[in-house]
């Protein structure tokens, strides 16, 4: 090989090596450019998010107070007359209706007393008739004497005596009438005792205690049973005096019977008497139970949520929308399909939301899902809107 051929051959190898290097560089650089292109396309893709509205709602701060169910009507059903107990038709736990018979007394002696009283009334009526007849006869005699005034047979002394007899006869009539009324009243009293021998329920309720048994003798006023009107149950609570200012007649109060049962009550009355030791006042709350009343009992405990301040409207944001970045509370607000970051100042927590002092406005849609890796100005696609 001469010098000319060697030079040409060496040039060809340098050329081949040069092109090979270019190809390698192109091949090695391709993945980076591909990744960059993929990254650019990914950056243009919208992130899917879930949003919730910033809303204005009334805030009612409450504190729990333990109350108890009390019956507006409860107490002892007493005997209204005396006598041995003949029947007692109820037991503890039985429900009785208004006017139904609870028990009865032996009425044999009362029936005989009634017969005696009736006979005395008949006798008194006869006495009245006799007194009227006698008064009529005496009046007729007085009239005859008056007709003899101008005759020689007229006696002034006899005339005066007859006038006295007429007055006495009229008094006897009044006395007989009074006696009749007394005997009638006595008869009616015995009749009332006969009626009261049947002991009736003064109101509908449930028997919680029996105070006597069949065969026992009861006097007027002795207890027979204790009755509780479960249909008139209301809630009574001893509320701290400093919380009374938040209560007014008719105010709706939410109460819990247990973890599952919630119901409404209304303030019925605030008793104007304070416990000087506990600094509390008794408050009565009317209930709005329906069929559930049958499962309630007097003195059963209940939790009332008493307001500690007046109701005020506040701006709230969902707790899941709030992120802490570099010591600041921020939220992402979706506007024009982009998530923009906003600094917010928060107040108290109310359930699953925060009170918003400033930073965002009513109606703003904030991201509550998918906001962990969001960046300011990122394009987003709203998947759904959570309303609670």
XYZ file of C-alpha atoms in Angstrom:
388
model
C 0.000 0.000 0.000
C 1.419 3.329 -1.057
C 1.168 6.556 0.903
C -1.776 7.811 -1.052
C -3.820 4.643 -0.465
C -2.935 4.690 3.271
C -4.115 8.289 3.607
C -7.440 7.552 1.896
C -8.016 4.460 4.033
C -7.194 6.333 7.272
C -9.611 9.121 6.288
C -12.417 6.613 5.672
C -11.992 5.083 9.156
C -12.028 8.488 10.807
C -15.208 9.281 8.919
C -16.825 6.003 9.950
C -15.818 6.561 13.587
C -17.186 10.088 13.525
C -20.567 9.010 12.180
C -20.662 6.096 14.646
C -20.085 8.504 17.510
C -22.865 10.778 16.295
C -25.235 7.830 16.066
C -24.347 6.704 19.616
C -24.852 10.172 21.011
C -28.214 10.388 19.266
C -29.232 7.000 20.583
C -28.112 7.758 24.150
C -29.810 11.141 24.149
C -33.123 9.874 22.806
C -34.452 8.522 26.133
C -33.896 11.911 27.820
C -35.703 13.761 25.096
C -38.468 11.170 25.145
C -38.853 11.558 28.899
C -38.928 15.300 28.585
C -41.602 15.075 25.942
C -43.588 12.664 28.085
C -43.202 14.992 31.064
C -44.490 17.912 29.009
C -47.535 15.940 27.943
C -48.122 14.832 31.533
C -47.875 18.402 32.741
C -50.696 19.350 30.409
C -52.921 16.561 31.788
C -55.637 17.682 34.326
C -55.616 16.212 37.848
C -58.929 14.728 38.979
C -60.210 16.254 42.236
C -63.268 16.299 44.525
C -64.527 19.688 45.701
C -66.796 21.156 48.363
C -68.448 24.575 48.637
C -67.479 27.225 51.171
C -70.796 28.046 52.776
C -72.388 30.343 55.319
C -74.380 28.685 58.082
C -75.719 29.459 61.556
C -73.438 28.573 64.432
C -75.022 27.411 67.666
C -72.439 26.483 70.263
C -73.827 24.159 72.912
C -72.794 22.447 76.113
C -74.214 19.109 77.315
C -76.440 19.140 80.400
C -77.801 15.969 81.977
C -81.569 16.086 82.534
C -84.256 13.586 83.451
C -87.754 12.681 82.369
C -90.466 13.753 84.789
C -94.222 13.314 84.597
C -96.408 16.389 84.729
C -99.037 14.246 86.463
C -98.025 11.611 88.982
C -98.853 10.739 92.550
C -100.928 8.671 94.923
C -104.500 7.671 94.157
C -106.178 7.741 97.580
C -109.406 6.295 98.925
C -112.169 8.920 98.978
C -114.175 7.099 101.590
C -113.533 4.493 104.275
C -114.142 0.754 104.230
C -112.578 -2.657 103.701
C -110.942 -3.264 100.300
C -113.114 -5.711 98.351
C -111.258 -5.811 95.012
C -107.984 -4.484 93.626
C -107.878 -5.040 89.889
C -104.434 -3.604 88.983
C -100.852 -4.572 89.627
C -97.522 -2.781 89.345
C -96.759 -2.038 85.695
C -100.390 -2.134 84.543
C -101.596 0.702 82.349
C -104.977 2.189 83.242
C -107.141 4.614 81.327
C -108.945 7.677 82.628
C -112.004 6.645 84.659
C -111.231 2.922 84.736
C -111.787 1.092 88.037
C -108.632 0.420 90.055
C -110.374 -1.270 92.984
C -113.510 -1.201 95.103
C -114.573 -1.150 98.772
C -117.198 -3.271 100.489
C -120.457 -1.265 100.268
C -122.841 -3.275 102.487
C -122.806 -0.783 105.353
C -122.976 2.143 102.938
C -126.065 0.717 101.282
C -127.839 0.422 104.642
C -126.771 3.930 105.582
C -128.284 5.102 102.308
C -131.569 3.366 103.131
C -131.636 5.050 106.557
C -130.913 8.440 104.993
C -133.681 7.937 102.442
C -136.163 7.084 105.222
C -135.141 10.174 107.161
C -135.805 12.302 104.084
C -139.313 10.823 103.818
C -139.929 11.539 107.508
C -138.708 15.113 107.147
C -141.018 15.725 104.190
C -143.967 14.513 106.309
C -142.957 16.897 109.086
C -142.968 19.759 106.629
C -146.474 18.862 105.465
C -147.712 18.633 109.089
C -146.224 22.014 109.946
C -147.876 23.591 106.902
C -151.285 22.134 107.808
C -151.057 23.383 111.412
C -149.966 26.833 110.219
C -152.957 26.942 107.870
C -155.418 26.074 110.661
C -153.970 28.691 112.985
C -154.121 31.304 110.226
C -157.794 30.503 109.619
C -158.586 30.919 113.338
C -156.785 34.263 113.361
C -158.862 35.389 110.403
C -162.141 34.479 112.162
C -161.093 36.494 115.211
C -160.340 39.476 112.985
C -163.905 39.257 111.590
C -165.272 39.484 115.176
C -163.493 42.713 115.967
C -166.708 44.838 116.007
C -168.789 42.306 117.945
C -169.174 41.948 121.729
C -167.676 38.419 121.491
C -164.273 39.743 120.361
C -161.432 39.184 122.874
C -158.280 41.208 122.360
C -156.210 38.866 124.502
C -157.292 35.817 122.531
C -156.559 37.643 119.304
C -153.004 38.442 120.429
C -152.412 34.848 121.502
C -153.538 33.593 118.115
C -151.152 35.937 116.348
C -148.347 34.436 118.391
C -149.494 30.925 117.405
C -149.413 31.905 113.714
C -145.858 33.165 114.050
C -144.869 29.972 115.856
C -146.471 27.846 113.110
C -144.530 29.671 110.409
C -141.286 29.087 112.337
C -142.127 25.391 112.595
C -142.523 25.274 108.811
C -139.077 26.869 108.361
C -137.586 24.476 110.899
C -139.162 21.484 109.161
C -137.831 22.653 105.768
C -134.345 23.074 107.204
C -134.501 19.588 108.681
C -135.629 18.240 105.298
C -132.691 19.893 103.510
C -130.292 18.481 106.092
C -131.665 14.972 105.608
C -131.469 15.328 101.802
C -127.851 16.489 102.048
C -126.998 13.566 104.321
C -128.575 11.182 101.822
C -126.515 12.708 98.990
C -123.319 12.378 101.026
C -123.986 8.684 101.521
C -124.703 8.399 97.813
C -121.338 10.049 97.053
C -119.610 7.612 99.394
C -121.256 4.774 97.499
C -119.897 6.148 94.238
C -116.432 6.630 95.739
C -116.434 3.022 96.889
C -115.355 2.324 93.296
C -111.800 3.713 93.120
C -111.218 5.108 89.608
C -108.133 6.385 87.790
C -108.111 10.215 87.793
C -105.964 10.156 84.616
C -104.412 7.633 82.249
C -101.125 6.227 83.419
C -99.084 3.289 84.685
C -99.291 1.854 88.192
C -95.859 2.032 89.847
C -96.830 0.889 93.368
C -99.663 -0.759 95.313
C -100.140 0.546 98.847
C -102.860 -1.818 100.081
C -104.283 -5.284 99.502
C -107.674 -6.984 99.409
C -109.154 -7.226 102.907
C -107.276 -4.241 104.290
C -109.288 -1.428 105.810
C -108.669 2.017 104.370
C -109.806 5.348 105.704
C -110.604 8.423 103.683
C -107.302 9.729 102.252
C -105.331 6.491 102.645
C -103.126 5.620 99.606
C -104.261 2.841 97.276
C -101.823 2.978 94.312
C -99.203 5.329 92.859
C -99.940 6.341 89.272
C -97.608 7.979 86.718
C -98.928 9.595 83.543
C -96.304 8.482 81.006
C -98.090 10.410 78.253
C -97.227 13.721 79.921
C -93.497 13.117 80.312
C -91.273 16.120 79.865
C -87.613 16.822 80.577
C -86.360 18.641 83.654
C -82.772 19.858 83.980
C -80.772 21.947 86.437
C -79.120 24.492 84.146
C -76.206 26.654 85.359
C -77.444 30.189 85.934
C -74.851 31.640 83.532
C -76.444 29.592 80.712
C -80.001 30.772 81.366
C -79.503 33.894 79.230
C -79.358 31.674 76.116
C -82.754 30.120 76.860
C -86.214 31.490 76.180
C -89.722 30.029 76.129
C -90.309 27.958 73.000
C -86.605 27.674 72.072
C -85.838 24.402 70.269
C -83.249 22.254 72.051
C -81.762 19.027 70.698
C -81.523 16.137 73.168
C -80.077 12.631 73.108
C -81.713 9.671 74.796
C -78.656 7.580 73.943
C -76.005 7.403 71.222
C -78.605 6.521 68.569
C -81.842 8.286 69.539
C -81.969 12.066 69.068
C -85.117 14.147 69.533
C -86.325 17.735 69.809
C -87.507 19.533 72.928
C -88.781 23.041 73.525
C -88.251 25.223 76.557
C -91.601 25.245 78.375
C -90.746 27.065 81.576
C -87.780 28.477 83.477
C -88.503 28.139 87.188
C -87.768 31.484 88.931
C -85.875 29.896 91.806
C -82.116 29.376 92.029
C -80.205 26.726 93.951
C -77.793 28.838 96.039
C -75.296 25.970 96.443
C -75.074 24.723 92.849
C -76.005 28.070 91.220
C -78.476 26.337 88.940
C -82.076 26.930 87.946
C -84.656 24.299 87.065
C -85.852 24.359 83.453
C -88.698 22.272 82.023
C -88.630 21.127 78.374
C -91.668 19.766 76.531
C -91.052 16.763 74.281
C -92.427 15.737 70.904
C -92.413 11.967 71.243
C -94.939 9.808 69.439
C -95.023 6.035 69.848
C -91.615 6.012 71.538
C -93.205 7.222 74.782
C -94.058 3.687 75.771
C -90.345 2.890 76.227
C -89.633 5.882 78.466
C -89.710 6.036 82.243
C -89.867 8.766 84.855
C -86.389 9.805 86.100
C -84.720 8.310 82.996
C -81.664 10.398 82.132
C -81.328 12.416 78.920
C -78.606 14.704 77.552
C -79.651 18.220 76.511
C -77.477 20.427 74.301
C -77.886 23.861 75.867
C -76.704 26.901 73.839
C -73.836 28.865 75.393
C -74.198 31.867 73.085
C -76.642 33.404 70.636
C -76.859 32.014 67.098
C -74.588 33.787 64.581
C -73.902 33.215 60.871
C -70.348 32.119 60.038
C -68.359 31.090 56.948
C -67.183 27.472 57.039
C -64.822 25.273 55.007
C -64.505 21.496 54.971
C -61.683 20.164 57.175
C -60.269 18.028 54.335
C -59.703 21.161 52.257
C -57.222 22.632 54.737
C -53.489 21.882 54.275
C -50.600 23.098 56.379
C -47.682 24.235 54.246
C -44.694 26.000 55.748
C -46.664 26.744 58.902
C -49.615 28.295 57.070
C -53.146 27.027 56.546
C -53.948 26.945 52.832
C -56.734 25.690 50.595
C -56.973 25.145 46.850
C -59.846 27.026 45.228
C -60.966 25.818 41.783
C -61.477 28.670 39.318
C -61.469 28.387 35.532
C -60.444 24.709 35.754
C -57.325 25.549 37.751
C -56.555 25.066 41.434
C -55.256 28.242 43.002
C -53.756 28.237 46.477
C -55.136 30.657 49.103
C -53.931 31.393 52.624
C -56.791 31.182 55.148
C -57.275 32.196 58.758
C -59.412 29.683 60.642
C -61.542 29.867 63.768
C -63.232 27.128 65.769
C -63.959 23.608 64.563
C -67.657 22.820 64.065
C -68.209 19.150 63.308
C -66.306 18.302 60.110
C -65.774 21.957 59.189
C -63.709 24.975 60.265
C -64.892 28.523 60.774
C -63.231 30.818 58.216
C -62.111 34.214 59.497
C -60.722 35.446 56.163
C -58.975 34.291 52.997
C -61.851 32.833 50.939
C -65.435 33.746 50.155
C -68.885 32.186 50.281
C -69.514 29.961 47.251
C -65.837 29.158 46.547
C -65.276 25.540 45.530
C -62.332 24.091 47.461
C -60.505 20.814 46.774
C -61.031 18.171 49.489
C -59.694 15.106 47.620
C -56.574 15.102 45.481
C -55.112 18.268 47.006
C -52.114 16.646 48.706
C -49.762 17.030 45.715
C -51.425 19.933 43.982
C -49.431 22.961 42.914
C -50.657 26.488 42.542
C -52.270 27.002 39.143
C -52.487 23.301 38.332
C -55.193 22.307 35.853
C -57.843 20.124 37.483
C -60.926 18.189 36.531
C -63.767 18.038 39.057
C -64.891 14.464 39.510
C -67.748 15.229 41.931
C -69.030 17.835 44.387
C -69.507 16.810 48.012
C -72.427 18.662 49.582
C -72.075 17.787 53.288
